[in-house]
CSV table of N, CA and C in Angstrom, one decimal:
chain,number,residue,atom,x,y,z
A,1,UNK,N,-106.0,22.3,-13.5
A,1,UNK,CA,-105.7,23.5,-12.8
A,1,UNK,C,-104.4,23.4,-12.0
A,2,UNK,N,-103.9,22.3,-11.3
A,2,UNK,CA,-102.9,22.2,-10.8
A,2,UNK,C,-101.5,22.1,-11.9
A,3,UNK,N,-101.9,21.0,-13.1
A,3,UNK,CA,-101.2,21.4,-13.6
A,3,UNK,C,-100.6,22.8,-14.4
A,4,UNK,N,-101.4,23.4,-14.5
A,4,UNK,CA,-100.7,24.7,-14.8
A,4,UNK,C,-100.1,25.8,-13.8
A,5,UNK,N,-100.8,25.6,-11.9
A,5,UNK,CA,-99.8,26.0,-11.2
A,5,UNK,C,-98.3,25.4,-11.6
A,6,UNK,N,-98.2,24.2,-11.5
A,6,UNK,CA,-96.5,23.6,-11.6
A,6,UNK,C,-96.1,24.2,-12.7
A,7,UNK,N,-96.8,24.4,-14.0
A,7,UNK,CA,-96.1,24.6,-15.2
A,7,UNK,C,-95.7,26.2,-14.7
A,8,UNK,N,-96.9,27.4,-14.2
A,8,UNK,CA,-96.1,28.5,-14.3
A,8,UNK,C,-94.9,28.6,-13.0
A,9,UNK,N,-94.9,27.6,-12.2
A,9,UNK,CA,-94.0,27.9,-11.1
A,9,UNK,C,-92.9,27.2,-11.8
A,10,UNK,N,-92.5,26.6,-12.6
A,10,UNK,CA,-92.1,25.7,-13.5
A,10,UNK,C,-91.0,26.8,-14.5
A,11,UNK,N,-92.1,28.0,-14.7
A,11,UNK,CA,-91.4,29.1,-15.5
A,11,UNK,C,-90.9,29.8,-14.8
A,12,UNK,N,-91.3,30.2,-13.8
A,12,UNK,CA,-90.6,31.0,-12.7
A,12,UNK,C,-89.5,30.8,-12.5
A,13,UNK,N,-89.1,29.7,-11.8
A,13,UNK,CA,-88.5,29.1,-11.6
A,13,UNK,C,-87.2,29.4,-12.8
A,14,UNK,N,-87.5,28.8,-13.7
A,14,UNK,CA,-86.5,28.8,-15.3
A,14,UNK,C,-85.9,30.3,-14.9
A,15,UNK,N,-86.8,31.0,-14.7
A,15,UNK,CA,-86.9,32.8,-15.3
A,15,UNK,C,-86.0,32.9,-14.7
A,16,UNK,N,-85.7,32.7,-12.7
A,16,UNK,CA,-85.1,32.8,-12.1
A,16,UNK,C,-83.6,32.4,-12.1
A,17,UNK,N,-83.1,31.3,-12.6
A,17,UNK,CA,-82.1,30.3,-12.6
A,17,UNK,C,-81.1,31.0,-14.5
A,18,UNK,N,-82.1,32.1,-15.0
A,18,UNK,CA,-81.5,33.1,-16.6
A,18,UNK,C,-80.9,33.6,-15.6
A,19,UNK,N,-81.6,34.3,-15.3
A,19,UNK,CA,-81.8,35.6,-14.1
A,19,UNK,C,-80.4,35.7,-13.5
A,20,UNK,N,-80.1,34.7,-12.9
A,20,UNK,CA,-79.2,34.6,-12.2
A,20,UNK,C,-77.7,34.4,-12.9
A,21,UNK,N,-78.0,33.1,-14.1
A,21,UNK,CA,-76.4,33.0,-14.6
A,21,UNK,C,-76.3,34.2,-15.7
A,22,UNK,N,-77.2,35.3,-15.8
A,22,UNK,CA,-76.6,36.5,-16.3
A,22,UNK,C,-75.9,37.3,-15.5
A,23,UNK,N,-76.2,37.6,-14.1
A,23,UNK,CA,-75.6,37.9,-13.2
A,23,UNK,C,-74.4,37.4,-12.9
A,24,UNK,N,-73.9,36.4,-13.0
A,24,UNK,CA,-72.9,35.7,-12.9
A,24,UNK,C,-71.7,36.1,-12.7
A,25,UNK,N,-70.5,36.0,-12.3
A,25,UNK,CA,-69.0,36.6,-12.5
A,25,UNK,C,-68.3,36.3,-13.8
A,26,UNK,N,-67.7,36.9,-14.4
A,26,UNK,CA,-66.7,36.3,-15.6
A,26,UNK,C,-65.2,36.5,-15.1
A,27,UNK,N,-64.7,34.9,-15.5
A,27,UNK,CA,-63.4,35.0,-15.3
A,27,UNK,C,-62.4,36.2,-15.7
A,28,UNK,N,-61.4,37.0,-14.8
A,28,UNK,CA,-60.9,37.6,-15.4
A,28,UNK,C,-59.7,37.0,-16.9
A,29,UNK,N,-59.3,35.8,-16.8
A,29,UNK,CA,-58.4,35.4,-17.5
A,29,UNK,C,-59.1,34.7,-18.8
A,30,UNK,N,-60.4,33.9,-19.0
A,30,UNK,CA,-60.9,33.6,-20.3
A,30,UNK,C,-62.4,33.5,-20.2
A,31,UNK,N,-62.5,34.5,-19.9
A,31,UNK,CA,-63.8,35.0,-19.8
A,31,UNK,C,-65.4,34.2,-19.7
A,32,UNK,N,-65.3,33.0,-19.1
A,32,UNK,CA,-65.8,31.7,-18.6
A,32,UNK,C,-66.9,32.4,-17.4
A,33,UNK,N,-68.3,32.1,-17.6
A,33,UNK,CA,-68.9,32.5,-16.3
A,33,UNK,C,-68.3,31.5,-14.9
A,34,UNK,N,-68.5,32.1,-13.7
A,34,UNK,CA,-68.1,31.5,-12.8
A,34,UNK,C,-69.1,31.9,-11.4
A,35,UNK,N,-69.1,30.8,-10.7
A,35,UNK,CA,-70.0,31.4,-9.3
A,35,UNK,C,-69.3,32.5,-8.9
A,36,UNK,N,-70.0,33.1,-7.9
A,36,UNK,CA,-69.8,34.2,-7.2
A,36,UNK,C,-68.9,34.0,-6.3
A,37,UNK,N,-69.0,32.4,-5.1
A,37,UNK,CA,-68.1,32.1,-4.0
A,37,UNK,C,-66.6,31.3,-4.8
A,38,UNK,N,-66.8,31.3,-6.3
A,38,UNK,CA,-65.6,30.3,-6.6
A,38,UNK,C,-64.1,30.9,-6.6
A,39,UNK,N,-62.6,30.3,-6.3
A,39,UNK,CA,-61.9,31.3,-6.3
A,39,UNK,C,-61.2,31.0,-7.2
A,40,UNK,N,-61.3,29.5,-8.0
A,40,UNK,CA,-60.5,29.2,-9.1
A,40,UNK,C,-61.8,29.0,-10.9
A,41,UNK,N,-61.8,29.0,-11.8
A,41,UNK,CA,-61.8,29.0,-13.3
A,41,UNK,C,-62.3,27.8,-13.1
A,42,UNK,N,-63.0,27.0,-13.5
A,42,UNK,CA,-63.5,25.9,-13.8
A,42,UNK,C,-63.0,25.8,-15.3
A,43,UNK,N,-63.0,26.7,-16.1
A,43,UNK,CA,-62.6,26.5,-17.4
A,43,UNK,C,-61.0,26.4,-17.7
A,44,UNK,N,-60.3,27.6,-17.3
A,44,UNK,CA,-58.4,27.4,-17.1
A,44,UNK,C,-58.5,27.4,-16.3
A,45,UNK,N,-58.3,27.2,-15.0
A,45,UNK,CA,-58.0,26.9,-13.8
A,45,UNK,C,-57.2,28.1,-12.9
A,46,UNK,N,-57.3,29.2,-13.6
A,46,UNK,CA,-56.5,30.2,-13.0
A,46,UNK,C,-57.5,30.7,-12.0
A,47,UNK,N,-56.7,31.7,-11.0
A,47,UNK,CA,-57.6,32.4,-9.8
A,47,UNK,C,-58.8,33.3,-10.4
A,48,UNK,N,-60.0,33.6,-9.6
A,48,UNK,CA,-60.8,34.6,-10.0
A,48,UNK,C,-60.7,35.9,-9.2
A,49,UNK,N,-59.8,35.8,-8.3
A,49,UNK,CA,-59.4,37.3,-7.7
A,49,UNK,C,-59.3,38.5,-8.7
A,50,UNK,N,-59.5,39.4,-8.7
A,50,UNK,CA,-59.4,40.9,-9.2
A,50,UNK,C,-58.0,41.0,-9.2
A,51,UNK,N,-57.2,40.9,-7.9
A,51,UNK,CA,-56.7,41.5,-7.0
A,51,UNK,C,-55.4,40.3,-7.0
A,52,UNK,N,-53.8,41.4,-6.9
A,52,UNK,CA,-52.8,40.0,-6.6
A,52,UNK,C,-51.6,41.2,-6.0
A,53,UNK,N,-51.1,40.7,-5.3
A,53,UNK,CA,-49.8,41.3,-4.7
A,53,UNK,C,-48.7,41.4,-5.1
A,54,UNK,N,-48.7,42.9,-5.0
A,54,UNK,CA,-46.7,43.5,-5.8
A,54,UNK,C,-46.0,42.5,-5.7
A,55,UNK,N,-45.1,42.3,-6.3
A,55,UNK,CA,-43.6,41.4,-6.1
A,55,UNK,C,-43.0,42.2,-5.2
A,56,UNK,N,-42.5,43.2,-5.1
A,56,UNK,CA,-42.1,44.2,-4.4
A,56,UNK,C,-42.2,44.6,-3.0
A,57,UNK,N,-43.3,45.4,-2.7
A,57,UNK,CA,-44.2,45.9,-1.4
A,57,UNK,C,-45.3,44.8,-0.8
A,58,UNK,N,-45.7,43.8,-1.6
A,58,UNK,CA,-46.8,43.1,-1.3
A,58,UNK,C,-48.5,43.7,-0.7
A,59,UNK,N,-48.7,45.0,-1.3
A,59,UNK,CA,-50.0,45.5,-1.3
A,59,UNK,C,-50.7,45.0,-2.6
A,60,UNK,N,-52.0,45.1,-2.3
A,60,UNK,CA,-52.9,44.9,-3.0
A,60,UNK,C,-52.9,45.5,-4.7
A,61,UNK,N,-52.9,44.8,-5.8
A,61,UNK,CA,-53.1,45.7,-7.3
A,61,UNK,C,-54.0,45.1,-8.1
A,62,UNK,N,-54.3,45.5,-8.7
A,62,UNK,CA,-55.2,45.2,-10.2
A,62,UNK,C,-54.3,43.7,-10.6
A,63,UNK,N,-55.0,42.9,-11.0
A,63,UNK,CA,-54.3,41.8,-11.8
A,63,UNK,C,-53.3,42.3,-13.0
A,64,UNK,N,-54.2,42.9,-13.6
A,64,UNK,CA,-53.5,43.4,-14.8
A,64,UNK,C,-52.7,44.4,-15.0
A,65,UNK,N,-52.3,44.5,-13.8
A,65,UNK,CA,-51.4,46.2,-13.5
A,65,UNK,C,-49.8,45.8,-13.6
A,66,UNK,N,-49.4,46.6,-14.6
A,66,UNK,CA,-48.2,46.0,-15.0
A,66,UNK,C,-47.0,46.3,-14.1
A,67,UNK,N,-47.0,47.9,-14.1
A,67,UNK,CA,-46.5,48.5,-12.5
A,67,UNK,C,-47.3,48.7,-10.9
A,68,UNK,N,-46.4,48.4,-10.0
A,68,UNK,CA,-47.4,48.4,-8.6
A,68,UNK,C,-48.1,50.6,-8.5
A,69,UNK,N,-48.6,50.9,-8.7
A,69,UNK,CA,-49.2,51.9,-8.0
A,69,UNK,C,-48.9,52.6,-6.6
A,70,UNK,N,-48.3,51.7,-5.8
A,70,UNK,CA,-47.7,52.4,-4.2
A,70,UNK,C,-46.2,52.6,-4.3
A,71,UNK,N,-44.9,51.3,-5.1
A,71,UNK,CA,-44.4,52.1,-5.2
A,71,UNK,C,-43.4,51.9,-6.5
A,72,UNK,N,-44.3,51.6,-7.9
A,72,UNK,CA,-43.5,51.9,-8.9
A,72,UNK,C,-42.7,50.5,-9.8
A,73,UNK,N,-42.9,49.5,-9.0
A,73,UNK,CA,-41.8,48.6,-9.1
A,73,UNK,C,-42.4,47.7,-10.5
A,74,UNK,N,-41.7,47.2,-11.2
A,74,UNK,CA,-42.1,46.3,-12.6
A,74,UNK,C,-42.7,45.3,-12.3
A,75,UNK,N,-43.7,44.6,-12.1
A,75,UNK,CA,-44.8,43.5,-12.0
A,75,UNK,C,-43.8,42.1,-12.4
A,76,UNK,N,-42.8,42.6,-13.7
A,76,UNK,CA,-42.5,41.2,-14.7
A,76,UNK,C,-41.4,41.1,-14.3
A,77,UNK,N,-40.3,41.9,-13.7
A,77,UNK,CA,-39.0,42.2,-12.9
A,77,UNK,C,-39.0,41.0,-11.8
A,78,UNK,N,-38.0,40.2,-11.5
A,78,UNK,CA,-37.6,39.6,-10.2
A,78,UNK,C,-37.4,40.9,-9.2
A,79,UNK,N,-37.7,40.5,-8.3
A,79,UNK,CA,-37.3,41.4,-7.2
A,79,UNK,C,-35.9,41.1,-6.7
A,80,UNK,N,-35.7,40.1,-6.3
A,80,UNK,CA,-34.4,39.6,-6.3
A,80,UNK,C,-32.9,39.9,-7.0
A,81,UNK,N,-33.4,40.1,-8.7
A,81,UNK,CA,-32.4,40.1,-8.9
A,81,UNK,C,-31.8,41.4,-8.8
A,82,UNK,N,-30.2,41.5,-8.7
A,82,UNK,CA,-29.6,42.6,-8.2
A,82,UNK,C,-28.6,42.9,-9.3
A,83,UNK,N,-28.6,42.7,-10.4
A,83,UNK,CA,-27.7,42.7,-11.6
A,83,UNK,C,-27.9,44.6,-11.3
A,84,UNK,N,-26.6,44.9,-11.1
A,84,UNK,CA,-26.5,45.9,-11.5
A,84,UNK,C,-26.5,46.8,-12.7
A,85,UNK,N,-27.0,48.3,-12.8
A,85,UNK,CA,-26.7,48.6,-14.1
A,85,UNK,C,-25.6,48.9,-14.6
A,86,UNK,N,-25.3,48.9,-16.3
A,86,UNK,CA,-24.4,48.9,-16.9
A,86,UNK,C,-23.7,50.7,-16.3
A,87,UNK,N,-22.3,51.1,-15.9
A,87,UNK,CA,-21.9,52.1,-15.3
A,87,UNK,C,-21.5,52.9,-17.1
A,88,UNK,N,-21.2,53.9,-17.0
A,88,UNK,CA,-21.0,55.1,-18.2
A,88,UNK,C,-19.2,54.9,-18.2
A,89,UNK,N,-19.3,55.5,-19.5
A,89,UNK,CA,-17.7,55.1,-19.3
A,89,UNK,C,-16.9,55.9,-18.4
A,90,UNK,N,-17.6,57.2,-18.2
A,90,UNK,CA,-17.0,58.2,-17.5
A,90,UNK,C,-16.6,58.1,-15.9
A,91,UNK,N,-17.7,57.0,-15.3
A,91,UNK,CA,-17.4,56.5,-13.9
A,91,UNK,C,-16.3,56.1,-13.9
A,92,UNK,N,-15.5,56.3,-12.7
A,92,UNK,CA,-13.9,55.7,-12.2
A,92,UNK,C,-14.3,54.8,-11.6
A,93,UNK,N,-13.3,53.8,-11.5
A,93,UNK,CA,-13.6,52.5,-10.8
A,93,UNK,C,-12.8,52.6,-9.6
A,94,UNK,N,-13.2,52.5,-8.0
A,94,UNK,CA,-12.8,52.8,-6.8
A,94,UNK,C,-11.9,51.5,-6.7
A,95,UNK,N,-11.4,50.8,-7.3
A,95,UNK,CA,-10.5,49.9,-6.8
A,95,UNK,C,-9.4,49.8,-8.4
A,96,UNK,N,-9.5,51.2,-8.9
A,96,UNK,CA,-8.3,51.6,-10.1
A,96,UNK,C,-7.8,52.4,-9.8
A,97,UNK,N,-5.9,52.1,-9.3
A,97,UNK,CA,-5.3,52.9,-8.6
A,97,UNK,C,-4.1,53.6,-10.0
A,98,UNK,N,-4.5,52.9,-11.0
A,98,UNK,CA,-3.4,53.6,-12.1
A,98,UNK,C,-3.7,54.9,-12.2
C-alpha cells in the first residue's frame, strides 16, 4: 500500500515537472526552451529579452523591429555616422564663386 502511494506521488510529480517544461519560455533567437528567470540562451548564448533599445532614441522595441516605432530611425544604420547625402547636380556650391 505504501508503495503505490510513492509510485502515484511519483506520477504526479513527473505530470507536474511535463507540465511545467511545456510552459516554458522559447528563446527568441533559436528557439531552445529556457527558464522563465534566465536572461541569457543556454543553447546560443544570446539575450532572452523580447525587448532592446533604438540606436537612436534609446526607447524600448521589439527585437526584431527593423525601424524604431517612436522615431523612425534604421535599427542597421550607425547613428553616428554623418556621411552626408549625395547633393543633385542642380545644387550650387556656397563656396563657388565662378
Amino acid at each position: 500500500m505504501f508503495s503505490s502511494h510513492l509510485r502515484y506521488l511519483g506520477f504526479v510529480v513527473r505530470k507536474h515537472q511535463l507540465k511545467k517544461r511545456k510552459n516554458m519560455p522559447k528563446c527568441p533567437h533559436c528557439g531552445a526552451q529556457v527558464d522563465a528567470d534566465a536572461k541569457f540562451c543556454e543553447e546560443c548564448g544570446e539575450s532572452t529579452s523580447q525587448v532592446k533599445q533604438c540606436v537612436q532614441c534609446e526607447k524600448e522595441i521589439p527585437v526584431k523591429a527593423k525601424f524604431c516605432k517612436y522615431c523612425g530611425f534604421d535599427q542597421n544604420k550607425d547613428p553616428f555616422d554623418w556621411t552626408p547625402s549625395p547633393r543633385s547636380k542642380s545644387a550650387k556650391d556656397p563656396f563657388d564663386w565662378s
